[in-house]
Amino acid sequence: MKFISIRLAFFVVLFLRLNAVCGQAVLQVGKVISTSVDQNAVQIKTQNAFIEITPYSPNIIRFRMDKKPLKKDFSYAVVAKREMIKANISQGINEIKISTAAVNCVIQKDPFSVAIYTKDGKVINEDANGLSTSWADNSVTTYKKMQPGERFIGLGEKSGNLDRKGSAYTNWNTDAVGYNNGTDPLYSDVPFFIGLHDHLSYGIFLDNTYQTDFNFGASNDIFSSFGARGGEMNYYFIYDNSVAKIITDYTWLTGTMKLPPLWSLGYQQSKWSYFPDTMVLRVANELRSKHFPADGMVLDIDYMDKYQLFTWNKKYFPHPLKMTDSLRKLGFRTTVIVDPGIKIAPDAPAYKKGLKEDVYLKYPNGQYYSGQVWPGWCNFVDFTSEKGRKYWRSQMNFFAKNGVSGVWNDMNEISTWGQSTPNNILYNYDGRGANNLEGHNVFALNMVRSSYEGMKQVTGVRPFILSRSGYAGLQRYSAIWTGDNQPTDDHMLLGVRMLNSMGLSGLAFTGMDISGFLGDATPALFTRWMQIGAFMPYCRNHKITGAKPAEPWCYGENALNNSRSYIELRYHLLPYLYSIFYEATQDGLPINRSLAIDYSYQENIYKEDFQNQYLFGENIMVAPFKSTDTSGKIYLPKGDNWYDLYTDKEFEGGQVTDAKLTLDRLPLYIKAGSVIPMQSLVQSTAEMPTDTLVVQVYNGNKSSSFTYYEDDGESYKYQKGDFYKRVIKFNPADKTIEFSKVDGTFASKFKYVKILFHGSKDTQLKLHQQYFSAIPYMVSSESEAGTIAVKSIVTANVEKAFSVKY
């Protein structure tokens, strides 16, 4: 009997222990045990976590949580310092309250949970009841209650619909060749999304470089969640009164883009691969002879000697500087591809230098990590170390001395044959140390940082940097494109949504391979894609080796003529385009603007029929359709009237129009009240337009303005005030157009302004008296007005002004 009792006691203890272990399979934050409160932050110790909550700005509150004491703060993404704001922080027996000028944050103590309210008491965001934040092994996840009708947008480069609700996503930078509308993860990682409900909007940025996971109500109807496979729960909660302002707040945190060189806004011709050098020059000359505006020739991997970095294939490119000089004389700049793998070649100068400076990623035993890519077995620079970045910066001189203006960073997820980098690769992580689980997602960000800083250092002018991969903050250094896409109509429209999603996530300079990289496009698809491409930030036509050539004349005379017309329209619009790029450097707002930015709460914009529509800048709405569509529906957002660009017909906003579609015209609409500056046609940005700036003004019922901006398009002199900026205001109430006083010291390339007025037959339109003489409509006297004279105000002959050929 005694033996049975002992056995029974043993099994009872075992059962209790197993139950305890099972109970800890998910570790909750638990009850608040102690707090330390001052005017700058709240330090909290709970049963199972260490927490810090910091009012970062009036609109941003930061949350940090871990199972162990928090480490010293560090981020590759966040560049903004915390503002020293006055926040009211108080606590009672059951809760802690943090009040800023924008929000009230209430932290319940038993158990710990967070809720954030507007100043008038409306719930913006709150933890899911009883769930809050928890750990499953090393993975940490925060669960939020889904509000009625809540939508989720953004999250960077993601497939799927504009509204992410009902879907789940993973961030782990991946070479996703040939991806489709359901593929996830993709090439880059921006763990930032925006939530919308009840005419309230907020953003959450999860700054954690481990693999992160987001669930927007997939497989459940209770919560949305975000988490990471390691590290802290470290997120920034952003509240503002519009989606646009949330994007501006986010890019205040992570930085805005730098002004790109003007030539990078022109059309770029690319192929895997143009070689030898005579072919490169032949294509460039053909573009000129066919009067097809273009600014860039792009060289893929075959310019290298056996795909080895920092080499030229001497057979195909015996005199690279001579070639790039010849291209520059034709008005072209040269961009070349680079991959991160340095071929293991003991006699190669670049490889030897890397060995000497000990810059490569390693295993724990000190052996360099090697992976196989285009040149064979390679070592990879540890871009998370300063010595690795310094090494790479020095290698950029190889390109600068050969006349290269742009560096295209490819394969930087890291991509290797086998597509599985081992977890035990060690990263320096700027002295903090990390393995591949933490370092993988920031490899590309630090690569393009090094490329940008190196090219800037060795050339002294603005470089163009392009990347396939990245992390939050990428916009500070590089443009990004959507990788290896397919030549289909569905993929074209998927690409539009992906660019718009990246724009919602702080990435303003984006593009996709026009006509689809992985194979042949039909002439109709090529035509439609070129039309859409004319209204993308980065406009590059690119094809895989073995596919039909990428040049516009290879798709027939009709495709050539129509494509040329739309690229010509892009070049006419360069004053508008460059100005909105300038605005992106100031407020972080994208060039391609999802309608969710300006019309966030209109149900129609999230519908499948309309979710591809977007604004190019604030004023031009693009309605993409498949090349095979002969009819379609277009939603004209409520709150503004819209003009058909081709006919000047005005439509009231808030309606769905039935459109008859033809391949010769991409549906384009201009927002009423718009001010759109244009120039004469040039064949490249190296060519000066004529001396007259044409300002298109579209009548409306609301006052509007446009910030016009110029500089030399190449140097950093604008940072010292050498720019030309003025605000053009249109007030329909008193029928005035006002040009503000010039800001900056740069001399405009234009001497005259010609105003084309749309949508009114009123002959009393006048210029504001302050800086221009009042000139009656249709009078073409050239009265001086500071540095620019008014040449004329005329009605627009729209068919002539915006002609297209097919």
Short mmCIF file of N, CA, C and O in Angstrom, two decimals, residues 528 609-610 613 621 623-626 629-636 644 646 651 655-662 665-669:
data_model
loop_
_atom_site.label_atom_id
_atom_site.label_comp_id
_atom_site.label_asym_id
_atom_site.label_seq_id
_atom_site.Cartn_x
_atom_site.Cartn_y
_atom_site.Cartn_z
N ARG A 528 -0.20 48.82 -73.29
CA ARG A 528 -0.88 49.24 -72.07
C ARG A 528 0.13 49.44 -70.93
O ARG A 528 0.01 50.39 -70.14
N ASP A 609 -13.11 46.37 -58.48
CA ASP A 609 -13.18 47.13 -59.74
C ASP A 609 -12.35 48.41 -59.71
O ASP A 609 -11.95 48.91 -60.76
N PHE A 610 -12.12 48.95 -58.51
CA PHE A 610 -11.53 50.30 -58.42
C PHE A 610 -10.24 50.37 -57.62
O PHE A 610 -9.61 51.43 -57.57
N GLN A 613 -6.96 51.97 -59.10
CA GLN A 613 -6.87 53.39 -59.45
C GLN A 613 -5.94 54.10 -58.46
O GLN A 613 -5.87 53.75 -57.28
N MET A 621 -5.35 61.42 -61.93
CA MET A 621 -5.82 60.10 -61.56
C MET A 621 -5.66 59.14 -62.73
O MET A 621 -6.10 59.43 -63.85
N ALA A 623 -6.44 55.31 -64.19
CA ALA A 623 -7.36 54.18 -64.05
C ALA A 623 -6.84 53.03 -64.93
O ALA A 623 -7.17 52.95 -66.11
N PRO A 624 -6.00 52.15 -64.37
CA PRO A 624 -5.41 51.07 -65.17
C PRO A 624 -6.43 49.98 -65.51
O PRO A 624 -7.29 49.65 -64.69
N PHE A 625 -6.30 49.45 -66.69
CA PHE A 625 -7.11 48.32 -67.12
C PHE A 625 -6.24 47.34 -67.88
O PHE A 625 -5.15 47.68 -68.36
N LYS A 626 -6.74 46.12 -68.02
CA LYS A 626 -6.04 45.12 -68.81
C LYS A 626 -6.01 45.54 -70.28
O LYS A 626 -6.88 46.27 -70.76
N ASP A 629 -9.24 44.50 -72.08
CA ASP A 629 -10.55 45.04 -71.69
C ASP A 629 -11.08 46.01 -72.75
O ASP A 629 -10.35 46.87 -73.24
N THR A 630 -12.35 45.87 -73.07
CA THR A 630 -13.00 46.79 -74.00
C THR A 630 -14.01 47.70 -73.31
O THR A 630 -14.50 48.65 -73.91
N SER A 631 -14.30 47.39 -72.06
CA SER A 631 -15.17 48.26 -71.26
C SER A 631 -14.78 48.08 -69.81
O SER A 631 -14.17 47.09 -69.41
N GLY A 632 -15.17 49.06 -69.01
CA GLY A 632 -14.84 48.98 -67.60
C GLY A 632 -15.54 50.07 -66.82
O GLY A 632 -16.15 50.98 -67.39
N LYS A 633 -15.44 49.99 -65.51
CA LYS A 633 -16.04 50.99 -64.63
C LYS A 633 -14.93 51.78 -63.94
O LYS A 633 -13.91 51.22 -63.54
N ILE A 634 -15.16 53.07 -63.82
CA ILE A 634 -14.20 53.96 -63.17
C ILE A 634 -14.93 54.72 -62.08
O ILE A 634 -16.01 55.26 -62.30
N TYR A 635 -14.33 54.71 -60.91
CA TYR A 635 -14.92 55.46 -59.80
C TYR A 635 -14.24 56.83 -59.70
O TYR A 635 -13.01 56.92 -59.63
N LEU A 636 -15.05 57.88 -59.71
CA LEU A 636 -14.56 59.25 -59.55
C LEU A 636 -14.83 59.64 -58.10
O LEU A 636 -15.98 59.83 -57.71
N ASP A 644 -11.94 64.69 -67.72
CA ASP A 644 -11.32 63.75 -68.64
C ASP A 644 -10.15 64.46 -69.32
O ASP A 644 -10.33 65.52 -69.92
N TYR A 646 -8.49 63.89 -71.95
CA TYR A 646 -8.48 63.96 -73.40
C TYR A 646 -9.56 64.88 -73.97
O TYR A 646 -9.37 65.49 -75.02
N PHE A 651 -16.70 65.95 -64.81
CA PHE A 651 -17.60 65.00 -64.17
C PHE A 651 -17.69 65.32 -62.68
O PHE A 651 -16.69 65.67 -62.04
N GLN A 655 -19.33 59.35 -58.33
CA GLN A 655 -20.09 58.51 -59.25
C GLN A 655 -19.18 57.48 -59.92
O GLN A 655 -17.96 57.63 -60.00
N VAL A 656 -19.81 56.42 -60.38
CA VAL A 656 -19.14 55.39 -61.17
C VAL A 656 -19.51 55.61 -62.62
O VAL A 656 -20.69 55.73 -62.97
N THR A 657 -18.50 55.70 -63.48
CA THR A 657 -18.76 55.90 -64.90
C THR A 657 -18.46 54.62 -65.65
O THR A 657 -17.54 53.87 -65.29
N ASP A 658 -19.23 54.37 -66.67
CA ASP A 658 -18.97 53.25 -67.57
C ASP A 658 -18.07 53.74 -68.69
O ASP A 658 -18.42 54.69 -69.41
N ALA A 659 -16.91 53.12 -68.81
CA ALA A 659 -15.92 53.58 -69.78
C ALA A 659 -15.81 52.60 -70.94
O ALA A 659 -15.70 51.39 -70.73
N LYS A 660 -15.85 53.14 -72.14
CA LYS A 660 -15.52 52.35 -73.31
C LYS A 660 -14.01 52.44 -73.48
O LYS A 660 -13.44 53.52 -73.61
N LEU A 661 -13.36 51.28 -73.47
CA LEU A 661 -11.90 51.25 -73.46
C LEU A 661 -11.35 50.91 -74.82
O LEU A 661 -11.84 49.99 -75.49
N THR A 662 -10.35 51.65 -75.23
CA THR A 662 -9.61 51.34 -76.44
C THR A 662 -8.13 51.33 -76.09
O THR A 662 -7.70 51.97 -75.12
N ARG A 665 -5.82 54.66 -75.62
CA ARG A 665 -5.91 55.63 -74.53
C ARG A 665 -6.01 54.95 -73.17
O ARG A 665 -6.87 54.09 -72.96
N LEU A 666 -5.14 55.35 -72.28
CA LEU A 666 -5.22 54.98 -70.87
C LEU A 666 -6.12 55.99 -70.18
O LEU A 666 -5.87 57.20 -70.27
N PRO A 667 -7.18 55.57 -69.50
CA PRO A 667 -8.05 56.55 -68.84
C PRO A 667 -7.30 57.40 -67.81
O PRO A 667 -6.69 56.87 -66.88
N LEU A 668 -7.36 58.70 -68.01
CA LEU A 668 -6.69 59.67 -67.14
C LEU A 668 -7.65 60.80 -66.82
O LEU A 668 -8.34 61.30 -67.71
N TYR A 669 -7.67 61.20 -65.56
CA TYR A 669 -8.55 62.27 -65.12
C TYR A 669 -7.76 63.28 -64.30
O TYR A 669 -6.84 62.92 -63.55
#
